[in-house]
Short mmCIF file of C-alpha atoms in Angstrom, two decimals:
data_model
loop_
_atom_site.label_atom_id
_atom_site.label_comp_id
_atom_site.label_asym_id
_atom_site.label_seq_id
_atom_site.Cartn_x
_atom_site.Cartn_y
_atom_site.Cartn_z
CA MET A 448 -23.89 -37.52 0.09
CA LEU A 449 -21.54 -38.68 2.86
CA VAL A 450 -17.90 -37.75 2.21
CA LEU A 451 -14.81 -38.95 4.06
CA GLY A 452 -12.15 -36.22 4.11
CA LEU A 453 -8.42 -36.92 4.58
CA GLU A 454 -5.83 -34.18 5.24
CA THR A 455 -2.08 -34.97 5.21
CA SER A 456 -0.43 -31.94 3.61
CA CYS A 457 2.13 -31.32 6.35
CA ASP A 458 2.37 -32.36 10.00
CA GLU A 459 -1.25 -32.96 11.00
CA THR A 460 -3.33 -36.00 10.16
CA GLY A 461 -6.96 -34.94 9.80
CA VAL A 462 -9.99 -37.14 9.12
CA ALA A 463 -13.65 -36.09 8.99
CA LEU A 464 -17.08 -37.18 7.81
CA TYR A 465 -19.26 -34.53 6.16
CA HIS A 466 -22.84 -35.07 5.01
CA SER A 467 -24.26 -32.78 2.34
CA GLU A 468 -27.56 -32.44 4.22
CA ARG A 469 -26.67 -33.08 7.88
CA GLY A 470 -23.36 -31.21 7.97
CA LEU A 471 -20.24 -32.28 9.83
CA LEU A 472 -20.81 -35.61 11.57
CA ALA A 473 -17.38 -36.28 13.07
CA ASP A 474 -13.78 -35.17 12.84
CA ALA A 475 -10.47 -36.20 14.39
CA LEU A 476 -7.00 -34.72 14.26
CA PHE A 477 -3.55 -35.86 15.32
CA SER A 478 -0.87 -33.17 15.53
CA GLN A 479 2.81 -34.04 15.18
CA ILE A 480 4.04 -30.97 17.05
CA ASP A 481 5.78 -32.95 19.78
CA LEU A 482 7.46 -35.16 17.16
CA HIS A 483 9.00 -32.22 15.29
CA ARG A 484 9.60 -29.84 18.20
CA VAL A 485 13.02 -31.33 19.01
CA TYR A 486 14.15 -30.44 15.47
CA GLY A 487 12.73 -26.91 15.52
CA GLY A 488 10.58 -27.55 12.45
CA VAL A 489 8.85 -30.18 10.35
CA VAL A 490 10.99 -33.09 9.16
CA PRO A 491 9.23 -34.32 5.98
CA GLU A 492 10.24 -37.98 6.23
CA LEU A 493 9.07 -38.23 9.84
CA ALA A 494 5.82 -36.49 8.92
CA SER A 495 5.11 -39.01 6.15
CA ARG A 496 5.80 -42.01 8.37
CA ASP A 497 3.57 -40.71 11.13
CA HIS A 498 0.70 -40.13 8.70
CA VAL A 499 0.95 -43.81 7.74
CA LYS A 500 0.75 -44.75 11.41
CA ARG A 501 -2.22 -42.51 12.27
CA MET A 502 -4.49 -42.63 9.21
CA LEU A 503 -6.44 -45.88 9.63
CA PRO A 504 -6.98 -45.53 13.41
CA LEU A 505 -8.37 -42.02 12.85
CA ILE A 506 -10.70 -43.26 10.11
CA ARG A 507 -12.03 -45.93 12.47
CA GLU A 508 -12.42 -43.25 15.16
CA VAL A 509 -14.56 -40.92 13.06
CA LEU A 510 -16.70 -43.78 11.76
CA ALA A 511 -17.39 -44.87 15.33
CA GLU A 512 -18.11 -41.29 16.46
CA ALA A 513 -20.57 -40.77 13.62
CA GLY A 514 -22.19 -44.18 14.08
CA CYS A 515 -21.39 -45.08 10.48
CA VAL A 516 -19.81 -48.00 8.65
CA SER A 517 -17.70 -47.97 5.51
CA SER A 518 -20.67 -48.91 3.29
CA ASP A 519 -22.36 -45.62 4.29
CA ILE A 520 -19.60 -43.53 2.66
CA ASP A 521 -20.41 -42.23 -0.82
CA ALA A 522 -17.05 -40.65 -1.74
CA ILE A 523 -13.60 -39.76 -0.42
CA ALA A 524 -11.89 -36.38 -0.64
CA TYR A 525 -8.19 -35.99 0.10
CA THR A 526 -5.61 -33.22 -0.01
CA ALA A 527 -3.73 -33.44 -3.31
CA GLY A 528 -1.63 -30.29 -2.82
CA PRO A 529 0.02 -28.01 -2.20
CA GLY A 530 2.17 -29.44 0.57
CA LEU A 531 4.96 -31.91 1.33
CA VAL A 532 4.96 -34.51 -1.45
CA GLY A 533 5.65 -37.49 0.81
CA ALA A 534 2.93 -36.48 3.24
CA LEU A 535 0.46 -35.83 0.42
CA LEU A 536 1.16 -39.25 -1.08
CA VAL A 537 0.12 -40.97 2.15
CA GLY A 538 -3.33 -39.42 2.09
CA ALA A 539 -3.74 -39.83 -1.67
CA SER A 540 -2.69 -43.49 -1.62
CA CYS A 541 -4.98 -44.29 1.30
CA ALA A 542 -7.92 -42.48 -0.30
CA GLN A 543 -7.53 -44.16 -3.67
CA ALA A 544 -7.04 -47.60 -2.12
CA LEU A 545 -10.18 -47.28 0.00
CA ALA A 546 -12.16 -45.83 -2.90
CA PHE A 547 -11.17 -48.78 -5.08
CA ALA A 548 -11.99 -51.30 -2.36
CA TRP A 549 -15.36 -49.70 -1.55
CA GLY A 550 -16.30 -48.95 -5.15
CA ILE A 551 -16.80 -45.23 -4.64
CA PRO A 552 -15.29 -42.10 -6.28
CA ALA A 553 -12.31 -40.18 -4.91
CA LEU A 554 -11.30 -36.58 -5.49
CA GLY A 555 -8.12 -34.64 -4.77
CA VAL A 556 -8.79 -31.29 -3.08
CA HIS A 557 -6.70 -28.12 -3.09
CA HIS A 558 -5.43 -27.51 0.44
CA MET A 559 -5.91 -23.74 0.32
CA GLU A 560 -9.39 -24.04 -1.14
CA GLY A 561 -10.16 -26.17 1.90
CA HIS A 562 -8.93 -23.37 4.18
CA LEU A 563 -10.83 -20.75 2.19
CA LEU A 564 -14.10 -22.67 2.52
CA ALA A 565 -13.63 -23.65 6.19
CA PRO A 566 -15.81 -20.71 7.42
CA MET A 567 -18.68 -22.32 5.47
CA LEU A 568 -18.81 -24.92 8.25
CA GLU A 569 -19.99 -22.28 10.73
CA GLU A 570 -23.61 -21.44 11.59
CA GLN A 571 -23.43 -18.09 9.78
CA PRO A 572 -21.27 -18.65 6.70
CA PRO A 573 -20.25 -15.84 4.32
CA SER A 574 -22.04 -15.29 1.03
CA PHE A 575 -20.27 -14.84 -2.30
CA PRO A 576 -18.62 -12.62 -3.38
CA PHE A 577 -16.01 -11.69 -0.79
CA VAL A 578 -12.31 -10.99 -0.35
CA ALA A 579 -10.32 -13.76 1.32
CA LEU A 580 -7.07 -13.40 3.24
CA LEU A 581 -5.38 -16.80 3.20
CA VAL A 582 -2.69 -16.61 5.83
CA SER A 583 -0.73 -19.62 7.01
CA GLY A 584 2.76 -21.03 7.39
CA GLY A 585 3.11 -21.61 3.68
CA HIS A 586 0.84 -19.00 2.07
CA THR A 587 -0.18 -15.38 2.42
CA GLN A 588 -2.58 -14.36 -0.34
CA LEU A 589 -5.41 -11.92 -0.98
CA VAL A 590 -8.04 -13.44 -3.26
CA ARG A 591 -11.31 -12.21 -4.71
CA VAL A 592 -13.83 -15.05 -4.40
CA ASP A 593 -16.93 -14.99 -6.59
CA GLY A 594 -17.82 -18.64 -6.06
CA ILE A 595 -16.22 -22.05 -5.61
CA GLY A 596 -13.42 -22.22 -8.16
CA ARG A 597 -13.93 -18.60 -9.19
CA TYR A 598 -10.79 -17.08 -7.71
CA GLN A 599 -8.80 -14.00 -8.67
CA LEU A 600 -5.42 -13.55 -7.02
CA LEU A 601 -5.10 -9.92 -5.90
CA GLY A 602 -1.78 -10.04 -4.07
CA GLU A 603 0.57 -12.38 -2.25
CA SER A 604 3.76 -12.48 -0.25
CA LEU A 605 6.85 -12.14 -2.40
CA ASP A 606 8.98 -14.07 0.11
CA ASP A 607 8.09 -15.47 3.54
CA ALA A 608 4.48 -16.19 4.35
CA ALA A 609 3.21 -14.51 7.51
CA GLY A 610 3.05 -17.77 9.45
CA GLU A 611 6.54 -18.69 8.28
CA ALA A 612 7.80 -15.30 9.50
CA PHE A 613 6.19 -15.92 12.89
CA ASP A 614 7.88 -19.32 13.21
CA LYS A 615 11.30 -18.15 11.99
CA THR A 616 11.26 -15.07 14.21
CA ALA A 617 10.42 -17.19 17.24
CA LYS A 618 13.30 -19.53 16.43
CA LEU A 619 15.73 -16.62 16.08
CA MET A 620 14.71 -15.49 19.58
CA GLY A 621 15.16 -18.95 21.06
CA LEU A 622 11.44 -19.69 21.44
CA ARG A 623 10.14 -23.21 21.01
CA TYR A 624 8.39 -24.62 17.96
CA PRO A 625 5.76 -23.87 16.70
CA GLY A 626 6.68 -20.22 16.93
CA GLY A 627 3.43 -18.50 15.99
CA PRO A 628 1.54 -19.33 19.19
CA GLU A 629 4.68 -18.56 21.24
CA ILE A 630 5.01 -15.09 19.72
CA ALA A 631 1.31 -14.42 20.36
CA ARG A 632 1.59 -15.66 23.95
CA MET A 633 4.62 -13.49 24.73
CA ALA A 634 3.12 -10.46 22.99
CA GLU A 635 0.39 -10.44 25.63
CA GLY A 636 3.01 -9.39 28.18
CA GLY A 637 4.77 -6.89 25.93
CA THR A 638 5.15 -3.17 26.60
CA PRO A 639 3.39 -1.17 23.86
CA GLY A 640 5.56 1.39 22.11
CA ARG A 641 8.96 0.25 23.38
CA PHE A 642 9.98 -0.92 19.90
CA LYS A 643 8.67 0.36 16.58
CA PHE A 644 8.94 -2.03 13.65
CA PRO A 645 8.36 -1.19 9.96
CA ARG A 646 5.16 -2.04 8.09
CA PRO A 647 6.68 -3.56 4.93
CA MET A 648 5.40 -2.51 1.50
CA THR A 649 2.60 -0.37 2.92
CA ASP A 650 4.24 2.82 1.61
CA ARG A 651 3.77 1.76 -2.01
CA PRO A 652 0.66 0.91 -4.04
CA GLY A 653 -0.48 -2.63 -4.68
CA LEU A 654 -1.54 -5.66 -2.66
CA ASP A 655 1.65 -7.74 -2.58
CA LEU A 656 3.32 -8.36 0.77
CA SER A 657 6.78 -9.10 2.14
CA PHE A 658 7.82 -10.35 5.56
CA SER A 659 11.46 -11.42 5.19
CA GLY A 660 12.74 -7.92 5.92
CA LEU A 661 10.60 -7.72 9.04
CA LYS A 662 12.13 -10.98 10.22
CA THR A 663 15.62 -9.54 9.69
CA PHE A 664 14.66 -6.32 11.50
CA THR A 665 13.51 -8.41 14.47
CA LEU A 666 16.76 -10.38 14.51
CA ASN A 667 18.86 -7.21 14.46
CA THR A 668 16.79 -5.70 17.28
CA TRP A 669 17.18 -8.84 19.39
CA GLN A 670 20.93 -8.98 18.76
CA ARG A 671 21.40 -5.33 19.76
CA CYS A 672 19.52 -5.97 22.99
CA ARG A 673 21.64 -9.03 23.75
CA GLU A 674 24.88 -7.14 23.06
CA ALA A 675 23.70 -4.48 25.51
CA GLY A 676 23.01 -7.17 28.12
CA ASP A 677 19.27 -6.66 27.85
CA ASP A 678 18.10 -10.15 26.89
CA THR A 679 15.49 -10.46 29.62
CA GLU A 680 12.14 -12.20 29.30
CA GLN A 681 10.44 -8.79 29.28
CA THR A 682 12.53 -7.71 26.31
CA ARG A 683 11.51 -10.85 24.46
CA CYS A 684 7.88 -9.99 25.19
CA ASP A 685 8.34 -6.40 24.01
CA ILE A 686 9.94 -7.53 20.74
CA ALA A 687 7.26 -10.17 20.23
CA LEU A 688 4.58 -7.52 20.65
CA ALA A 689 6.27 -5.13 18.22
CA PHE A 690 6.68 -7.89 15.64
CA GLN A 691 3.09 -9.08 15.95
CA GLN A 692 1.76 -5.53 15.73
CA ALA A 693 3.76 -4.96 12.55
CA VAL A 694 2.42 -8.11 10.89
CA VAL A 695 -1.17 -7.45 11.99
CA GLU A 696 -1.16 -3.81 10.89
CA THR A 697 0.44 -4.69 7.55
CA LEU A 698 -2.20 -7.35 6.85
CA THR A 699 -4.98 -4.99 7.93
CA ILE A 700 -3.77 -2.21 5.62
CA LYS A 701 -3.58 -4.59 2.68
CA CYS A 702 -7.03 -6.03 3.41
CA ARG A 703 -8.51 -2.54 3.52
CA ARG A 704 -6.95 -1.80 0.13
CA ALA A 705 -8.27 -5.06 -1.33
CA LEU A 706 -11.80 -4.30 -0.16
CA LYS A 707 -11.63 -0.79 -1.60
CA GLN A 708 -10.20 -2.06 -4.90
CA THR A 709 -12.92 -4.71 -5.32
CA GLY A 710 -15.79 -2.66 -3.92
CA LEU A 711 -16.69 -5.51 -1.55
CA ASN A 712 -17.28 -5.22 2.19
CA ASN A 713 -17.09 -8.82 3.40
CA LEU A 714 -13.76 -10.41 4.31
CA VAL A 715 -12.89 -14.04 5.04
CA ILE A 716 -9.67 -14.89 6.86
CA ALA A 717 -8.50 -18.49 6.76
CA GLY A 718 -5.41 -20.54 7.53
CA GLY A 719 -3.45 -21.13 10.70
CA VAL A 720 -2.61 -17.45 11.36
CA SER A 721 -6.33 -16.59 11.22
CA ALA A 722 -6.55 -17.99 14.76
CA ASN A 723 -4.40 -15.10 16.00
CA THR A 724 -6.67 -13.04 18.25
CA ALA A 725 -4.83 -9.76 17.62
CA LEU A 726 -5.31 -10.17 13.86
CA ARG A 727 -8.99 -10.98 14.28
CA ALA A 728 -9.54 -7.95 16.51
CA SER A 729 -7.76 -5.61 14.11
CA LEU A 730 -9.72 -6.83 11.09
CA GLU A 731 -13.00 -6.66 12.99
CA ARG A 732 -12.30 -3.02 13.89
CA MET A 733 -11.45 -2.23 10.30
CA LEU A 734 -14.57 -3.96 8.92
CA GLY A 735 -16.66 -2.16 11.54
CA GLU A 736 -15.45 1.16 10.17
CA LEU A 737 -16.32 0.02 6.64
CA LYS A 738 -19.77 -1.27 7.70
CA GLY A 739 -18.71 -4.73 6.59
CA ARG A 740 -18.10 -8.05 8.25
CA VAL A 741 -15.23 -10.45 8.78
CA PHE A 742 -15.76 -14.22 8.76
CA TYR A 743 -13.46 -16.95 10.05
CA ALA A 744 -13.61 -20.57 11.13
CA ARG A 745 -13.56 -21.73 14.73
CA PRO A 746 -9.97 -22.10 16.02
CA ALA A 747 -9.96 -25.90 15.57
CA PHE A 748 -10.67 -25.43 11.86
CA CYS A 749 -8.12 -22.65 11.27
CA THR A 750 -5.23 -25.09 11.32
CA ASP A 751 -5.06 -28.06 8.94
CA ASN A 752 -8.02 -30.42 9.43
CA GLY A 753 -10.05 -33.07 7.67
CA ALA A 754 -13.37 -31.21 7.98
CA MET A 755 -12.39 -28.50 5.50
CA ILE A 756 -11.24 -31.13 2.98
CA ALA A 757 -14.44 -33.13 3.38
CA TYR A 758 -16.56 -29.99 2.87
CA ALA A 759 -14.63 -28.71 -0.15
CA GLY A 760 -14.59 -32.18 -1.66
CA CYS A 761 -18.30 -32.60 -1.10
CA GLN A 762 -19.12 -29.43 -3.05
CA ARG A 763 -17.07 -30.57 -6.04
CA LEU A 764 -18.23 -34.19 -5.88
CA LYS A 765 -21.86 -33.05 -5.89
CA ALA A 766 -21.05 -31.12 -9.07
CA GLY A 767 -19.91 -34.37 -10.69
CA GLN A 768 -16.14 -34.06 -10.29
CA HIS A 769 -14.09 -37.17 -9.49
CA GLU A 770 -10.85 -38.84 -10.55
CA GLY A 771 -9.55 -42.10 -11.90
CA LEU A 772 -7.31 -44.48 -9.97
CA SER A 773 -4.07 -42.61 -10.65
CA ILE A 774 -2.35 -41.10 -7.61
CA THR A 775 -1.29 -37.54 -8.36
CA VAL A 776 -0.18 -34.89 -5.88
CA GLN A 777 1.34 -31.44 -6.36
CA ALA A 778 3.79 -29.67 -4.07
CA ARG A 779 2.85 -26.41 -5.81
CA TRP A 780 -0.60 -25.79 -7.21
CA PRO A 781 -1.94 -22.30 -8.10
CA MET A 782 -5.53 -22.07 -6.89
CA GLU A 783 -6.57 -20.16 -10.02
CA GLN A 784 -6.13 -23.40 -11.97
CA LEU A 785 -9.12 -24.97 -10.24
CA PRO A 786 -12.27 -25.39 -12.35
CA ALA A 787 -15.26 -23.24 -11.39
CA LEU A 788 -18.50 -24.82 -10.23
#
């Protein structure tokens, strides 16, 4: 089965072709970072319009790269949520229109299930069951995964997602958008131990997380430094390092607890923040101590992309799932509502 995958949940237009036997044949991505950078964040209306502009050229690009034509495609998978409604509607409308024109089925895919299954695209994919840390700009969740569609939410952020905290903290410190990579870049030049930030909600039982207080703590620290005339580039780096260390250690502590609670020793990290090298290193050390293993996608597939949607859609389409011609998207969509395969 050859599946065309379309991703338009936020500010990246992703298109990919995945074959059930041959694997990933081609993928293309257009990022809107430069478009939104002047506003310091994603502008939903601009994101939707740019998806309209980019979608068909990217589809032609992946078809050409794979040496395929439209008649070779057996089905289309698209992101149906969660995400920005306007952006989601672009991908859903395009997918349903093409599916109708080509006489093939279409299926809406859960964005976070796509992220969760992205490591399956690697040469050594994880085996079920495992614990997954889904960590991105919009979500931070710990999930027990016993199979596709067999998800148990163990804990989640009660306020800001980790990626959102990275971006907002960077903005508070005057760093450019997107803030996550900027914080990570500056942290490399930080002085260890100069600032000590709290590890939120690690002093109480449970697997829920919170990052809004850490963001406020960072702002107060930065403001005190500025008032003292110490707003140098080095101070920014030192604060960035302290903030990143706090987020990484908090996530590591919670992952360790989740593994202990479930009795599992394999961990998958997925989502944009999973590309953070400090987080990967910390989790690898922790899993080494537990005689387990951590799995993650290559950096290009950590952020939003069409390949993960094509793969996730392919698994469900092979199981016989598809939709009618109605166009339905969801800004919010609990992953536990997905049917199990």
